[in-house]
Amino acid sequence: MTERFDVIVAGAGMVGACAALSLARCGFRVALIEPGPIHGEPYPADSSYDLRVSAISPASQQILSHLGVWSALDQSRVGHYHQMVIWHENGDANIAFDCVELGKDSLGAIVENRQILQTLLVACEKQANIEWFTPDAIEILQENSDRNLRLSLKSGVDLESELLLGADGRNSNTRTLAGIDRWGGSYDQIAIVASLVTELPHRHTAWQRFLSSGPLAFLPLANGESSIVWSCDTELAQQLLEMDDDSFCAAVGDAIEHRLGAIKSIGERLSFPLSWHACQRWLENRVLLIGDAAHGVHPLAGQGANLGFSDVDVLTKLIGALENPWDHRKLRQFERQRKSETVIATHLFTGLKWLYGSDNFIVSRLRDFGMHRVQANPWSKRLLMKQAIRNMA
Ligand SMILES: Cc1cc2nc3c(=O)[nH]c(=O)nc-3n(C[C@H](O)[C@H](O)[C@H](O)COP(=O)(O)OP(=O)(O)OC[C@H]3O[C@@H](n4cnc5c(N)ncnc54)[C@H](O)[C@@H]3O)c2cc1C
């Protein structure tokens, strides 16, 4: 027997779960397919922090608030940052952003990925019009035409739908099944992620120092610790990963110029090879890509999940009020709108990585000159600040 849905969402990561919830709230009957365990791992309120955290922009907070998800987060574990300080290894230029300059309470929030995901999944579970298919995955896309979409799951279940959203991450199987090409490349860098305790308080400030080998970010957690994302060239990253804790803490302290004093202790270290990708098309008949399935950016600006939440927001605004979610004109409009924004973001972050990674004398003089100008000019600083935290009203 074939089950019919208005929308099928492949992938219950942060973006897929958010899309399923948002479209279900519009009244669509949604199928959510996920090969991994779907119920966000329950964890005690006093458990140690998850190493995977995200800087969530004010715009994304609004999207999650609108879905009732932001207020359902354990706020004692949400770390707001009020300032952002950026500087470079070679040069004397500093840029400091303060939320007061924008008349806002904060520039963003640092939240554990698992907290966002679990809260989204709990909200999805409460939606009677979301049906879960897990652990499961699409095996065959039998038909993807302008008339119909039919697919078979690994479990043997057959589904039909008006629209399939591929939210299954960077290595999206939906993208492959739909025959959508992507292009991209490696940054030849690895991001090392860890939580650490510093001698001095983080002062609710996000610190980012650009080293020639890549950017190092210190993100303030609600428990007073800092989460670091150190993106560096592969060879250096391997050396850093092999160091014992004391040597690694000393290396991180040097790299951040001891702005937060000594690094007193560190937990487990995780590593992620860094790459970028983009797709020429996001829509192929009735298959539409969103989130990391459609775009992949460098984590230096903390925008991947934020871009994905914006995908969901724009899509919901375009098709949420329709009888049938497959409206070719509206979906093309979505594709155009979101593709241009993410292409700009992808190239901007790749350009920043090059600009800040260059040791070339002329480039570094230009970079310092630009940073001095931005710091001295409130208008350009405000513009850059808005761009940095995306769509802040
Ligand atoms: C070091 C680092 C730091 C980052 N920091 C930030 C930050 O501060 N702010 C920010 O906004 N972003 C940040 N990002 C990016 C962010 O983590 C990603 O952009 C975001 O998690 C993408 O979410 P997604 O739901 O699109 O994809 P994913 O999180 O990859 O979820 C995909 C889902 O699809 C499922 N799936 C896989 N295969 C299939 C299949 N065949 N069928 C169905 N489902 C499938 C997976 O199990 C998973 O549940 C960072 C990334 C890195 C690496």
mmCIF file with all atom_site columns, N, CA, C and O in Angstrom, residues 87 198-201 203 207 209 216 218 248-264:
data_model
loop_
_atom_site.group_PDB
_atom_site.id
_atom_site.type_symbol
_atom_site.label_atom_id
_atom_site.label_alt_id
_atom_site.label_comp_id
_atom_site.label_asym_id
_atom_site.label_entity_id
_atom_site.label_seq_id
_atom_site.pdbx_PDB_ins_code
_atom_site.Cartn_x
_atom_site.Cartn_y
_atom_site.Cartn_z
_atom_site.occupancy
_atom_site.B_iso_or_equiv
_atom_site.pdbx_formal_charge
_atom_site.auth_seq_id
_atom_site.auth_comp_id
_atom_site.auth_asym_id
_atom_site.auth_atom_id
_atom_site.pdbx_PDB_model_num
ATOM 1   N N  . TRP A 1 87  ? 40.423 40.134 15.745 1.00 0.00 ? 87  TRP A N  1
ATOM 2   C CA . TRP A 1 87  ? 41.729 40.713 15.458 1.00 0.00 ? 87  TRP A CA 1
ATOM 3   C C  . TRP A 1 87  ? 42.597 39.695 14.731 1.00 0.00 ? 87  TRP A C  1
ATOM 4   O O  . TRP A 1 87  ? 42.192 38.540 14.554 1.00 0.00 ? 87  TRP A O  1
ATOM 5   N N  . THR A 1 198 ? 38.641 28.896 31.348 1.00 0.00 ? 198 THR A N  1
ATOM 6   C CA . THR A 1 198 ? 39.690 29.919 31.285 1.00 0.00 ? 198 THR A CA 1
ATOM 7   C C  . THR A 1 198 ? 39.839 30.605 32.638 1.00 0.00 ? 198 THR A C  1
ATOM 8   O O  . THR A 1 198 ? 38.906 30.627 33.446 1.00 0.00 ? 198 THR A O  1
ATOM 9   N N  . GLU A 1 199 ? 41.017 31.150 32.838 1.00 0.00 ? 199 GLU A N  1
ATOM 10  C CA . GLU A 1 199 ? 41.302 31.817 34.114 1.00 0.00 ? 199 GLU A CA 1
ATOM 11  C C  . GLU A 1 199 ? 40.395 33.048 34.287 1.00 0.00 ? 199 GLU A C  1
ATOM 12  O O  . GLU A 1 199 ? 39.832 33.274 35.345 1.00 0.00 ? 199 GLU A O  1
ATOM 13  N N  . LEU A 1 200 ? 40.234 33.819 33.215 1.00 0.00 ? 200 LEU A N  1
ATOM 14  C CA . LEU A 1 200 ? 39.418 35.038 33.289 1.00 0.00 ? 200 LEU A CA 1
ATOM 15  C C  . LEU A 1 200 ? 38.030 34.774 32.707 1.00 0.00 ? 200 LEU A C  1
ATOM 16  O O  . LEU A 1 200 ? 37.881 33.924 31.831 1.00 0.00 ? 200 LEU A O  1
ATOM 17  N N  . PRO A 1 201 ? 37.012 35.503 33.175 1.00 0.00 ? 201 PRO A N  1
ATOM 18  C CA . PRO A 1 201 ? 35.667 35.294 32.622 1.00 0.00 ? 201 PRO A CA 1
ATOM 19  C C  . PRO A 1 201 ? 35.601 35.718 31.146 1.00 0.00 ? 201 PRO A C  1
ATOM 20  O O  . PRO A 1 201 ? 36.345 36.604 30.719 1.00 0.00 ? 201 PRO A O  1
ATOM 21  N N  . ARG A 1 203 ? 33.274 37.274 29.685 1.00 0.00 ? 203 ARG A N  1
ATOM 22  C CA . ARG A 1 203 ? 32.581 38.565 29.610 1.00 0.00 ? 203 ARG A CA 1
ATOM 23  C C  . ARG A 1 203 ? 31.508 38.584 28.499 1.00 0.00 ? 203 ARG A C  1
ATOM 24  O O  . ARG A 1 203 ? 31.299 39.592 27.840 1.00 0.00 ? 203 ARG A O  1
ATOM 25  N N  . TRP A 1 207 ? 35.100 35.864 20.897 1.00 0.00 ? 207 TRP A N  1
ATOM 26  C CA . TRP A 1 207 ? 36.447 36.302 20.504 1.00 0.00 ? 207 TRP A CA 1
ATOM 27  C C  . TRP A 1 207 ? 36.851 35.547 19.257 1.00 0.00 ? 207 TRP A C  1
ATOM 28  O O  . TRP A 1 207 ? 36.683 34.336 19.199 1.00 0.00 ? 207 TRP A O  1
ATOM 29  N N  . ARG A 1 209 ? 40.223 35.276 16.689 1.00 0.00 ? 209 ARG A N  1
ATOM 30  C CA . ARG A 1 209 ? 41.537 35.749 16.224 1.00 0.00 ? 209 ARG A CA 1
ATOM 31  C C  . ARG A 1 209 ? 41.879 35.019 14.926 1.00 0.00 ? 209 ARG A C  1
ATOM 32  O O  . ARG A 1 209 ? 41.816 33.779 14.852 1.00 0.00 ? 209 ARG A O  1
ATOM 33  N N  . LEU A 1 216 ? 40.579 31.196 14.951 1.00 0.00 ? 216 LEU A N  1
ATOM 34  C CA . LEU A 1 216 ? 40.293 30.550 16.241 1.00 0.00 ? 216 LEU A CA 1
ATOM 35  C C  . LEU A 1 216 ? 39.187 31.355 16.913 1.00 0.00 ? 216 LEU A C  1
ATOM 36  O O  . LEU A 1 216 ? 39.330 32.560 17.140 1.00 0.00 ? 216 LEU A O  1
ATOM 37  N N  . PHE A 1 218 ? 36.511 31.777 20.196 1.00 0.00 ? 218 PHE A N  1
ATOM 38  C CA . PHE A 1 218 ? 36.112 31.438 21.570 1.00 0.00 ? 218 PHE A CA 1
ATOM 39  C C  . PHE A 1 218 ? 34.665 31.901 21.731 1.00 0.00 ? 218 PHE A C  1
ATOM 40  O O  . PHE A 1 218 ? 34.378 33.098 21.618 1.00 0.00 ? 218 PHE A O  1
ATOM 41  N N  . PHE A 1 248 ? 48.150 21.231 24.625 1.00 0.00 ? 248 PHE A N  1
ATOM 42  C CA . PHE A 1 248 ? 47.103 21.835 23.787 1.00 0.00 ? 248 PHE A CA 1
ATOM 43  C C  . PHE A 1 248 ? 46.590 23.128 24.428 1.00 0.00 ? 248 PHE A C  1
ATOM 44  O O  . PHE A 1 248 ? 46.421 24.152 23.756 1.00 0.00 ? 248 PHE A O  1
ATOM 45  N N  . CYS A 1 249 ? 46.379 23.091 25.766 1.00 0.00 ? 249 CYS A N  1
ATOM 46  C CA . CYS A 1 249 ? 45.891 24.300 26.462 1.00 0.00 ? 249 CYS A CA 1
ATOM 47  C C  . CYS A 1 249 ? 46.900 25.440 26.275 1.00 0.00 ? 249 CYS A C  1
ATOM 48  O O  . CYS A 1 249 ? 46.503 26.595 26.051 1.00 0.00 ? 249 CYS A O  1
ATOM 49  N N  . ALA A 1 250 ? 48.185 25.110 26.383 1.00 0.00 ? 250 ALA A N  1
ATOM 50  C CA . ALA A 1 250 ? 49.208 26.147 26.223 1.00 0.00 ? 250 ALA A CA 1
ATOM 51  C C  . ALA A 1 250 ? 49.167 26.711 24.795 1.00 0.00 ? 250 ALA A C  1
ATOM 52  O O  . ALA A 1 250 ? 49.255 27.933 24.593 1.00 0.00 ? 250 ALA A O  1
ATOM 53  N N  . ALA A 1 251 ? 48.979 25.819 23.820 1.00 0.00 ? 251 ALA A N  1
ATOM 54  C CA . ALA A 1 251 ? 48.934 26.272 22.415 1.00 0.00 ? 251 ALA A CA 1
ATOM 55  C C  . ALA A 1 251 ? 47.710 27.155 22.168 1.00 0.00 ? 251 ALA A C  1
ATOM 56  O O  . ALA A 1 251 ? 47.794 28.187 21.489 1.00 0.00 ? 251 ALA A O  1
ATOM 57  N N  . VAL A 1 252 ? 46.570 26.790 22.744 1.00 0.00 ? 252 VAL A N  1
ATOM 58  C CA . VAL A 1 252 ? 45.358 27.606 22.563 1.00 0.00 ? 252 VAL A CA 1
ATOM 59  C C  . VAL A 1 252 ? 45.544 28.961 23.240 1.00 0.00 ? 252 VAL A C  1
ATOM 60  O O  . VAL A 1 252 ? 45.194 30.007 22.688 1.00 0.00 ? 252 VAL A O  1
ATOM 61  N N  . GLY A 1 253 ? 46.117 28.937 24.457 1.00 0.00 ? 253 GLY A N  1
ATOM 62  C CA . GLY A 1 253 ? 46.357 30.192 25.185 1.00 0.00 ? 253 GLY A CA 1
ATOM 63  C C  . GLY A 1 253 ? 47.232 31.134 24.380 1.00 0.00 ? 253 GLY A C  1
ATOM 64  O O  . GLY A 1 253 ? 46.925 32.332 24.249 1.00 0.00 ? 253 GLY A O  1
ATOM 65  N N  . ASP A 1 254 ? 48.328 30.592 23.802 1.00 0.00 ? 254 ASP A N  1
ATOM 66  C CA . ASP A 1 254 ? 49.215 31.420 22.962 1.00 0.00 ? 254 ASP A CA 1
ATOM 67  C C  . ASP A 1 254 ? 48.436 31.965 21.767 1.00 0.00 ? 254 ASP A C  1
ATOM 68  O O  . ASP A 1 254 ? 48.548 33.139 21.405 1.00 0.00 ? 254 ASP A O  1
ATOM 69  N N  . ALA A 1 255 ? 47.636 31.077 21.155 1.00 0.00 ? 255 ALA A N  1
ATOM 70  C CA . ALA A 1 255 ? 46.944 31.458 19.913 1.00 0.00 ? 255 ALA A CA 1
ATOM 71  C C  . ALA A 1 255 ? 45.931 32.576 20.153 1.00 0.00 ? 255 ALA A C  1
ATOM 72  O O  . ALA A 1 255 ? 45.681 33.380 19.260 1.00 0.00 ? 255 ALA A O  1
ATOM 73  N N  . ILE A 1 256 ? 45.367 32.636 21.350 1.00 0.00 ? 256 ILE A N  1
ATOM 74  C CA . ILE A 1 256 ? 44.369 33.685 21.634 1.00 0.00 ? 256 ILE A CA 1
ATOM 75  C C  . ILE A 1 256 ? 45.034 34.857 22.376 1.00 0.00 ? 256 ILE A C  1
ATOM 76  O O  . ILE A 1 256 ? 44.376 35.776 22.858 1.00 0.00 ? 256 ILE A O  1
ATOM 77  N N  . GLU A 1 257 ? 46.354 34.814 22.438 1.00 0.00 ? 257 GLU A N  1
ATOM 78  C CA . GLU A 1 257 ? 47.167 35.841 23.106 1.00 0.00 ? 257 GLU A CA 1
ATOM 79  C C  . GLU A 1 257 ? 46.773 36.019 24.568 1.00 0.00 ? 257 GLU A C  1
ATOM 80  O O  . GLU A 1 257 ? 46.787 37.129 25.104 1.00 0.00 ? 257 GLU A O  1
ATOM 81  N N  . HIS A 1 258 ? 46.348 34.957 25.183 1.00 0.00 ? 258 HIS A N  1
ATOM 82  C CA . HIS A 1 258 ? 46.030 34.921 26.632 1.00 0.00 ? 258 HIS A CA 1
ATOM 83  C C  . HIS A 1 258 ? 45.021 35.999 27.021 1.00 0.00 ? 258 HIS A C  1
ATOM 84  O O  . HIS A 1 258 ? 45.065 36.511 28.129 1.00 0.00 ? 258 HIS A O  1
ATOM 85  N N  . ARG A 1 259 ? 44.132 36.343 26.104 1.00 0.00 ? 259 ARG A N  1
ATOM 86  C CA . ARG A 1 259 ? 43.134 37.389 26.431 1.00 0.00 ? 259 ARG A CA 1
ATOM 87  C C  . ARG A 1 259 ? 42.210 36.953 27.555 1.00 0.00 ? 259 ARG A C  1
ATOM 88  O O  . ARG A 1 259 ? 41.618 37.790 28.223 1.00 0.00 ? 259 ARG A O  1
ATOM 89  N N  . LEU A 1 260 ? 42.057 35.629 27.720 1.00 0.00 ? 260 LEU A N  1
ATOM 90  C CA . LEU A 1 260 ? 41.216 35.142 28.823 1.00 0.00 ? 260 LEU A CA 1
ATOM 91  C C  . LEU A 1 260 ? 42.091 34.455 29.883 1.00 0.00 ? 260 LEU A C  1
ATOM 92  O O  . LEU A 1 260 ? 41.636 33.560 30.595 1.00 0.00 ? 260 LEU A O  1
ATOM 93  N N  . GLY A 1 261 ? 43.330 34.895 29.978 1.00 0.00 ? 261 GLY A N  1
ATOM 94  C CA . GLY A 1 261 ? 44.260 34.324 30.952 1.00 0.00 ? 261 GLY A CA 1
ATOM 95  C C  . GLY A 1 261 ? 44.673 32.914 30.560 1.00 0.00 ? 261 GLY A C  1
ATOM 96  O O  . GLY A 1 261 ? 44.581 32.530 29.383 1.00 0.00 ? 261 GLY A O  1
ATOM 97  N N  . ALA A 1 262 ? 45.090 32.150 31.562 1.00 0.00 ? 262 ALA A N  1
ATOM 98  C CA . ALA A 1 262 ? 45.539 30.787 31.263 1.00 0.00 ? 262 ALA A CA 1
ATOM 99  C C  . ALA A 1 262 ? 44.337 29.897 30.949 1.00 0.00 ? 262 ALA A C  1
ATOM 100 O O  . ALA A 1 262 ? 43.241 30.128 31.442 1.00 0.00 ? 262 ALA A O  1
ATOM 101 N N  . ILE A 1 263 ? 44.588 28.879 30.123 1.00 0.00 ? 263 ILE A N  1
ATOM 102 C CA . ILE A 1 263 ? 43.533 27.878 29.874 1.00 0.00 ? 263 ILE A CA 1
ATOM 103 C C  . ILE A 1 263 ? 43.716 26.823 30.957 1.00 0.00 ? 263 ILE A C  1
ATOM 104 O O  . ILE A 1 263 ? 44.746 26.139 31.019 1.00 0.00 ? 263 ILE A O  1
ATOM 105 N N  . LYS A 1 264 ? 42.727 26.710 31.832 1.00 0.00 ? 264 LYS A N  1
ATOM 106 C CA . LYS A 1 264 ? 42.920 25.874 33.028 1.00 0.00 ? 264 LYS A CA 1
ATOM 107 C C  . LYS A 1 264 ? 42.629 24.400 32.782 1.00 0.00 ? 264 LYS A C  1
ATOM 108 O O  . LYS A 1 264 ? 43.294 23.536 33.315 1.00 0.00 ? 264 LYS A O  1
#
